[in-house]
Amino acid sequence: MNVQELSIAGAFVLDPVVRPDERGEFFELFKGTAFRAATGRGLVVAQTNVSVNRAGAVRGIHYADVPPGQAKLVACLHGSALDVIVDLRVGSPTFGAVETVRLDDEAHRTVYVAEGLGHGFCALTDGAVVAYHVSSEYNPSAEHGVDPLDPDLGIDWPSEVQPILSEKDTAAPSLAEALAAGALPRWLG
């Protein structure tokens, strides 16, 4: 597995070694010891979520209260999705920065998102299956979001699909509103 840190501290792309043969392909989606050796971080999985999406479905930008926060390991098992990470940690040197990574069922790459970072994705294909292991169980009172279409975030959402948002994501505050309300996590260094 090749692990590369993105420009936002705590966000990583993992590219597996894919071993094809006459039966198909085999790869390790995640290997804890290799990930810890490359990043100094571990991942304890408390819950695994799977969503099946229409092309254009946007989920996020979501984050959880820190502490404890919620780290995520995200993969697209079928089809393709544009994964989005936003640094929402007040005081972080990269506060407001956005990283995007294409996830699909061909390259099999995954994304690790640390606690305090905002996360979302847009399905690029009908039937895109996105799975993510998370470090803490879903707690509705500790989950928050910012408007994924907030122009101040500057997310370059794919133009080939029409965004489909939930009512919750449509009603989410802008980054400026969440900051003014004191609702964003703090950078812990």
PDB file of C-alpha atoms in Angstrom:
ATOM      1  CA  MET A   1       0.000   0.000   0.000  1.00  0.00           C
ATOM      2  CA  ASN A   2       1.286   3.449  -0.928  1.00  0.00           C
ATOM      3  CA  VAL A   3       0.207   6.159   1.546  1.00  0.00           C
ATOM      4  CA  GLN A   4       0.465   9.847   0.666  1.00  0.00           C
ATOM      5  CA  GLU A   5      -0.476  12.758   2.907  1.00  0.00           C
ATOM      6  CA  LEU A   6      -2.543  15.450   1.225  1.00  0.00           C
ATOM      7  CA  SER A   7      -1.990  19.185   1.728  1.00  0.00           C
ATOM      8  CA  ILE A   8      -4.397  19.123   4.692  1.00  0.00           C
ATOM      9  CA  ALA A   9      -2.783  17.620   7.810  1.00  0.00           C
ATOM     10  CA  GLY A  10      -4.583  14.420   8.762  1.00  0.00           C
ATOM     11  CA  ALA A  11      -5.853  13.610   5.259  1.00  0.00           C
ATOM     12  CA  PHE A  12      -4.241  10.751   3.343  1.00  0.00           C
ATOM     13  CA  VAL A  13      -4.713   8.868   0.067  1.00  0.00           C
ATOM     14  CA  LEU A  14      -4.044   5.131   0.137  1.00  0.00           C
ATOM     15  CA  ASP A  15      -3.275   3.342  -3.126  1.00  0.00           C
ATOM     16  CA  PRO A  16      -3.314  -0.447  -2.839  1.00  0.00           C
ATOM     17  CA  VAL A  17      -1.177  -2.913  -4.693  1.00  0.00           C
ATOM     18  CA  VAL A  18      -3.666  -4.628  -7.007  1.00  0.00           C
ATOM     19  CA  ARG A  19      -2.903  -8.239  -7.933  1.00  0.00           C
ATOM     20  CA  PRO A  20      -4.860  -9.276 -11.035  1.00  0.00           C
ATOM     21  CA  ASP A  21      -5.066 -12.847 -12.291  1.00  0.00           C
ATOM     22  CA  GLU A  22      -7.436 -14.975 -14.358  1.00  0.00           C
ATOM     23  CA  ARG A  23     -10.007 -14.900 -11.534  1.00  0.00           C
ATOM     24  CA  GLY A  24     -10.102 -11.116 -11.221  1.00  0.00           C
ATOM     25  CA  GLU A  25      -8.258  -8.880  -8.762  1.00  0.00           C
ATOM     26  CA  PHE A  26      -7.106  -8.988  -5.153  1.00  0.00           C
ATOM     27  CA  PHE A  27      -5.944  -6.062  -3.018  1.00  0.00           C
ATOM     28  CA  GLU A  28      -5.774  -4.988   0.603  1.00  0.00           C
ATOM     29  CA  LEU A  29      -8.204  -2.105   1.057  1.00  0.00           C
ATOM     30  CA  PHE A  30      -6.594  -1.229   4.402  1.00  0.00           C
ATOM     31  CA  LYS A  31      -3.797  -2.699   6.494  1.00  0.00           C
ATOM     32  CA  GLY A  32      -3.457  -1.236   9.971  1.00  0.00           C
ATOM     33  CA  THR A  33       0.249  -1.898  10.489  1.00  0.00           C
ATOM     34  CA  ALA A  34       1.233  -0.400   7.123  1.00  0.00           C
ATOM     35  CA  PHE A  35      -0.989   2.620   7.702  1.00  0.00           C
ATOM     36  CA  ARG A  36       0.412   3.203  11.197  1.00  0.00           C
ATOM     37  CA  ALA A  37       3.983   2.857   9.907  1.00  0.00           C
ATOM     38  CA  ALA A  38       3.331   5.430   7.171  1.00  0.00           C
ATOM     39  CA  THR A  39       1.299   7.938   9.188  1.00  0.00           C
ATOM     40  CA  GLY A  40       1.803   7.315  12.904  1.00  0.00           C
ATOM     41  CA  ARG A  41      -1.984   6.958  13.163  1.00  0.00           C
ATOM     42  CA  GLY A  42      -4.263   4.031  13.835  1.00  0.00           C
ATOM     43  CA  LEU A  43      -7.890   3.412  12.991  1.00  0.00           C
ATOM     44  CA  VAL A  44     -10.256   1.642  15.345  1.00  0.00           C
ATOM     45  CA  VAL A  45     -13.449   0.846  13.457  1.00  0.00           C
ATOM     46  CA  ALA A  46     -16.604   1.436  15.494  1.00  0.00           C
ATOM     47  CA  GLN A  47     -19.073   1.433  12.597  1.00  0.00           C
ATOM     48  CA  THR A  48     -19.105   0.855   8.837  1.00  0.00           C
ATOM     49  CA  ASN A  49     -21.479   2.834   6.636  1.00  0.00           C
ATOM     50  CA  VAL A  50     -22.450   2.057   3.044  1.00  0.00           C
ATOM     51  CA  SER A  51     -24.432   4.294   0.716  1.00  0.00           C
ATOM     52  CA  VAL A  52     -25.732   3.475  -2.751  1.00  0.00           C
ATOM     53  CA  ASN A  53     -26.089   6.667  -4.746  1.00  0.00           C
ATOM     54  CA  ARG A  54     -27.616   8.171  -7.846  1.00  0.00           C
ATOM     55  CA  ALA A  55     -25.256  10.132 -10.077  1.00  0.00           C
ATOM     56  CA  GLY A  56     -25.056  13.634  -8.631  1.00  0.00           C
ATOM     57  CA  ALA A  57     -25.866  12.636  -5.040  1.00  0.00           C
ATOM     58  CA  VAL A  58     -23.878  14.911  -2.723  1.00  0.00           C
ATOM     59  CA  ARG A  59     -23.410  13.774   0.870  1.00  0.00           C
ATOM     60  CA  GLY A  60     -21.741  16.260   3.181  1.00  0.00           C
ATOM     61  CA  ILE A  61     -19.793  18.327   4.089  1.00  0.00           C
ATOM     62  CA  HIS A  62     -20.115  16.647   7.516  1.00  0.00           C
ATOM     63  CA  TYR A  63     -18.029  16.655  10.699  1.00  0.00           C
ATOM     64  CA  ALA A  64     -18.415  15.492  14.286  1.00  0.00           C
ATOM     65  CA  ASP A  65     -17.758  17.232  17.594  1.00  0.00           C
ATOM     66  CA  VAL A  66     -14.140  17.008  18.722  1.00  0.00           C
ATOM     67  CA  PRO A  67     -13.510  15.293  21.053  1.00  0.00           C
ATOM     68  CA  PRO A  68     -14.037  12.520  20.258  1.00  0.00           C
ATOM     69  CA  GLY A  69     -14.467  13.354  16.577  1.00  0.00           C
ATOM     70  CA  GLN A  70     -14.869  10.768  13.885  1.00  0.00           C
ATOM     71  CA  ALA A  71     -12.045   9.606  11.631  1.00  0.00           C
ATOM     72  CA  LYS A  72     -13.100   7.974   8.341  1.00  0.00           C
ATOM     73  CA  LEU A  73     -11.608   5.592   5.828  1.00  0.00           C
ATOM     74  CA  VAL A  74     -13.584   6.022   2.597  1.00  0.00           C
ATOM     75  CA  ALA A  75     -13.713   3.825  -0.523  1.00  0.00           C
ATOM     76  CA  CYS A  76     -15.912   3.630  -3.595  1.00  0.00           C
ATOM     77  CA  LEU A  77     -16.607  -0.075  -4.105  1.00  0.00           C
ATOM     78  CA  HIS A  78     -18.706   0.269  -7.267  1.00  0.00           C
ATOM     79  CA  GLY A  79     -18.789   3.103  -9.789  1.00  0.00           C
ATOM     80  CA  SER A  80     -17.044   6.373  -9.016  1.00  0.00           C
ATOM     81  CA  ALA A  81     -17.290   9.343  -6.677  1.00  0.00           C
ATOM     82  CA  LEU A  82     -15.473  12.598  -6.086  1.00  0.00           C
ATOM     83  CA  ASP A  83     -14.374  12.614  -2.451  1.00  0.00           C
ATOM     84  CA  VAL A  84     -14.031  16.011  -0.756  1.00  0.00           C
ATOM     85  CA  ILE A  85     -12.084  16.933   2.385  1.00  0.00           C
ATOM     86  CA  VAL A  86     -12.359  20.400   3.936  1.00  0.00           C
ATOM     87  CA  ASP A  87     -10.217  21.658   6.807  1.00  0.00           C
ATOM     88  CA  LEU A  88     -12.811  23.011   9.248  1.00  0.00           C
ATOM     89  CA  ARG A  89     -10.441  23.160  12.239  1.00  0.00           C
ATOM     90  CA  VAL A  90     -10.318  26.738  13.517  1.00  0.00           C
ATOM     91  CA  GLY A  91      -6.670  27.744  13.981  1.00  0.00           C
ATOM     92  CA  SER A  92      -5.324  25.160  11.539  1.00  0.00           C
ATOM     93  CA  PRO A  93      -2.714  26.499   9.105  1.00  0.00           C
ATOM     94  CA  THR A  94      -4.870  25.137   6.275  1.00  0.00           C
ATOM     95  CA  PHE A  95      -8.269  26.252   7.636  1.00  0.00           C
ATOM     96  CA  GLY A  96     -10.767  26.394   4.759  1.00  0.00           C
ATOM     97  CA  ALA A  97      -8.554  24.391   2.390  1.00  0.00           C
ATOM     98  CA  VAL A  98     -10.235  21.817   0.156  1.00  0.00           C
ATOM     99  CA  GLU A  99      -8.813  18.590  -1.293  1.00  0.00           C
ATOM    100  CA  THR A 100     -10.623  16.369  -3.787  1.00  0.00           C
ATOM    101  CA  VAL A 101      -9.784  12.787  -4.711  1.00  0.00           C
ATOM    102  CA  ARG A 102     -11.501  10.601  -7.294  1.00  0.00           C
ATOM    103  CA  LEU A 103     -12.464   7.225  -5.834  1.00  0.00           C
ATOM    104  CA  ASP A 104     -13.578   4.388  -8.088  1.00  0.00           C
ATOM    105  CA  ASP A 105     -13.773   0.646  -8.576  1.00  0.00           C
ATOM    106  CA  GLU A 106     -10.771   0.632 -10.930  1.00  0.00           C
ATOM    107  CA  ALA A 107      -7.899   2.243  -8.977  1.00  0.00           C
ATOM    108  CA  HIS A 108      -9.369   1.108  -5.613  1.00  0.00           C
ATOM    109  CA  ARG A 109      -7.815   4.028  -3.759  1.00  0.00           C
ATOM    110  CA  THR A 110      -9.130   5.057  -0.380  1.00  0.00           C
ATOM    111  CA  VAL A 111      -9.056   8.276   1.600  1.00  0.00           C
ATOM    112  CA  TYR A 112      -8.392   8.657   5.315  1.00  0.00           C
ATOM    113  CA  VAL A 113      -9.979  11.714   6.950  1.00  0.00           C
ATOM    114  CA  ALA A 114      -8.878  12.618  10.499  1.00  0.00           C
ATOM    115  CA  GLU A 115     -11.113  13.864  13.294  1.00  0.00           C
ATOM    116  CA  GLY A 116     -12.174  17.498  12.886  1.00  0.00           C
ATOM    117  CA  LEU A 117     -11.983  17.546   9.104  1.00  0.00           C
ATOM    118  CA  GLY A 118     -15.098  18.027   7.024  1.00  0.00           C
ATOM    119  CA  HIS A 119     -15.948  15.274   4.586  1.00  0.00           C
ATOM    120  CA  GLY A 120     -18.339  14.741   1.714  1.00  0.00           C
ATOM    121  CA  PHE A 121     -18.573  13.247  -1.729  1.00  0.00           C
ATOM    122  CA  CYS A 122     -20.469  13.427  -4.990  1.00  0.00           C
ATOM    123  CA  ALA A 123     -21.457  10.250  -6.837  1.00  0.00           C
ATOM    124  CA  LEU A 124     -20.263  10.432 -10.439  1.00  0.00           C
ATOM    125  CA  THR A 125     -22.136   7.321 -11.604  1.00  0.00           C
ATOM    126  CA  ASP A 126     -25.539   5.785 -10.951  1.00  0.00           C
ATOM    127  CA  GLY A 127     -25.283   3.035  -8.372  1.00  0.00           C
ATOM    128  CA  ALA A 128     -22.006   4.339  -6.904  1.00  0.00           C
ATOM    129  CA  VAL A 129     -21.411   2.384  -3.693  1.00  0.00           C
ATOM    130  CA  VAL A 130     -19.399   4.332  -1.131  1.00  0.00           C
ATOM    131  CA  ALA A 131     -18.304   2.613   2.070  1.00  0.00           C
ATOM    132  CA  TYR A 132     -16.609   4.198   5.023  1.00  0.00           C
ATOM    133  CA  HIS A 133     -15.247   2.822   8.243  1.00  0.00           C
ATOM    134  CA  VAL A 134     -15.595   5.321  11.081  1.00  0.00           C
ATOM    135  CA  SER A 135     -13.825   5.543  14.436  1.00  0.00           C
ATOM    136  CA  SER A 136     -16.949   6.376  16.465  1.00  0.00           C
ATOM    137  CA  GLU A 137     -20.568   5.389  16.163  1.00  0.00           C
ATOM    138  CA  TYR A 138     -23.112   7.750  14.667  1.00  0.00           C
ATOM    139  CA  ASN A 139     -24.324  10.272  17.224  1.00  0.00           C
ATOM    140  CA  PRO A 140     -26.903  12.644  15.698  1.00  0.00           C
ATOM    141  CA  SER A 141     -26.422  15.282  18.408  1.00  0.00           C
ATOM    142  CA  ALA A 142     -22.661  15.460  17.684  1.00  0.00           C
ATOM    143  CA  GLU A 143     -22.855  15.514  13.872  1.00  0.00           C
ATOM    144  CA  HIS A 144     -22.827  18.792  11.996  1.00  0.00           C
ATOM    145  CA  GLY A 145     -22.376  20.083   8.498  1.00  0.00           C
ATOM    146  CA  VAL A 146     -21.600  23.061   6.356  1.00  0.00           C
ATOM    147  CA  ASP A 147     -23.289  23.870   3.071  1.00  0.00           C
ATOM    148  CA  PRO A 148     -21.484  21.802   0.429  1.00  0.00           C
ATOM    149  CA  LEU A 149     -22.404  24.358  -2.237  1.00  0.00           C
ATOM    150  CA  ASP A 150     -21.109  27.354  -0.236  1.00  0.00           C
ATOM    151  CA  PRO A 151     -19.199  29.371  -2.855  1.00  0.00           C
ATOM    152  CA  ASP A 152     -16.672  30.450  -0.190  1.00  0.00           C
ATOM    153  CA  LEU A 153     -15.505  26.824   0.079  1.00  0.00           C
ATOM    154  CA  GLY A 154     -14.647  26.885  -3.605  1.00  0.00           C
ATOM    155  CA  ILE A 155     -15.338  23.181  -4.104  1.00  0.00           C
ATOM    156  CA  ASP A 156     -15.080  22.322  -7.777  1.00  0.00           C
ATOM    157  CA  TRP A 157     -18.062  19.984  -7.928  1.00  0.00           C
ATOM    158  CA  PRO A 158     -18.261  17.960 -11.146  1.00  0.00           C
ATOM    159  CA  SER A 159     -20.160  19.721 -13.912  1.00  0.00           C
ATOM    160  CA  GLU A 160     -21.219  16.488 -15.616  1.00  0.00           C
ATOM    161  CA  VAL A 161     -23.810  15.727 -12.909  1.00  0.00           C
ATOM    162  CA  GLN A 162     -26.579  17.786 -11.311  1.00  0.00           C
ATOM    163  CA  PRO A 163     -26.090  18.003  -7.507  1.00  0.00           C
ATOM    164  CA  ILE A 164     -28.755  16.208  -5.440  1.00  0.00           C
ATOM    165  CA  LEU A 165     -28.688  17.216  -1.760  1.00  0.00           C
ATOM    166  CA  SER A 166     -30.650  16.121   1.289  1.00  0.00           C
ATOM    167  CA  GLU A 167     -32.813  18.674   3.092  1.00  0.00           C
ATOM    168  CA  LYS A 168     -30.309  18.607   5.958  1.00  0.00           C
ATOM    169  CA  ASP A 169     -27.350  19.430   3.702  1.00  0.00           C
ATOM    170  CA  THR A 170     -29.338  22.114   1.851  1.00  0.00           C
ATOM    171  CA  ALA A 171     -30.143  23.786   5.179  1.00  0.00           C
ATOM    172  CA  ALA A 172     -26.574  23.556   6.539  1.00  0.00           C
ATOM    173  CA  PRO A 173     -24.904  26.867   7.402  1.00  0.00           C
ATOM    174  CA  SER A 174     -22.186  28.406   5.276  1.00  0.00           C
ATOM    175  CA  LEU A 175     -18.595  28.157   6.510  1.00  0.00           C
ATOM    176  CA  ALA A 176     -18.766  31.809   7.652  1.00  0.00           C
ATOM    177  CA  GLU A 177     -22.035  31.193   9.530  1.00  0.00           C
ATOM    178  CA  ALA A 178     -20.666  28.061  11.252  1.00  0.00           C
ATOM    179  CA  LEU A 179     -17.493  29.952  12.200  1.00  0.00           C
ATOM    180  CA  ALA A 180     -19.460  32.928  13.580  1.00  0.00           C
ATOM    181  CA  ALA A 181     -21.673  30.551  15.602  1.00  0.00           C
ATOM    182  CA  GLY A 182     -18.622  28.871  17.164  1.00  0.00           C
ATOM    183  CA  ALA A 183     -19.797  25.539  15.756  1.00  0.00           C
ATOM    184  CA  LEU A 184     -16.536  24.421  14.117  1.00  0.00           C
ATOM    185  CA  PRO A 185     -13.914  22.173  15.719  1.00  0.00           C
ATOM    186  CA  ARG A 186     -10.631  23.632  17.000  1.00  0.00           C
ATOM    187  CA  TRP A 187      -7.193  22.749  15.655  1.00  0.00           C
ATOM    188  CA  LEU A 188      -5.469  20.600  18.268  1.00  0.00           C
ATOM    189  CA  GLY A 189      -2.077  20.757  16.554  1.00  0.00           C
TER     190      GLY A 189
END
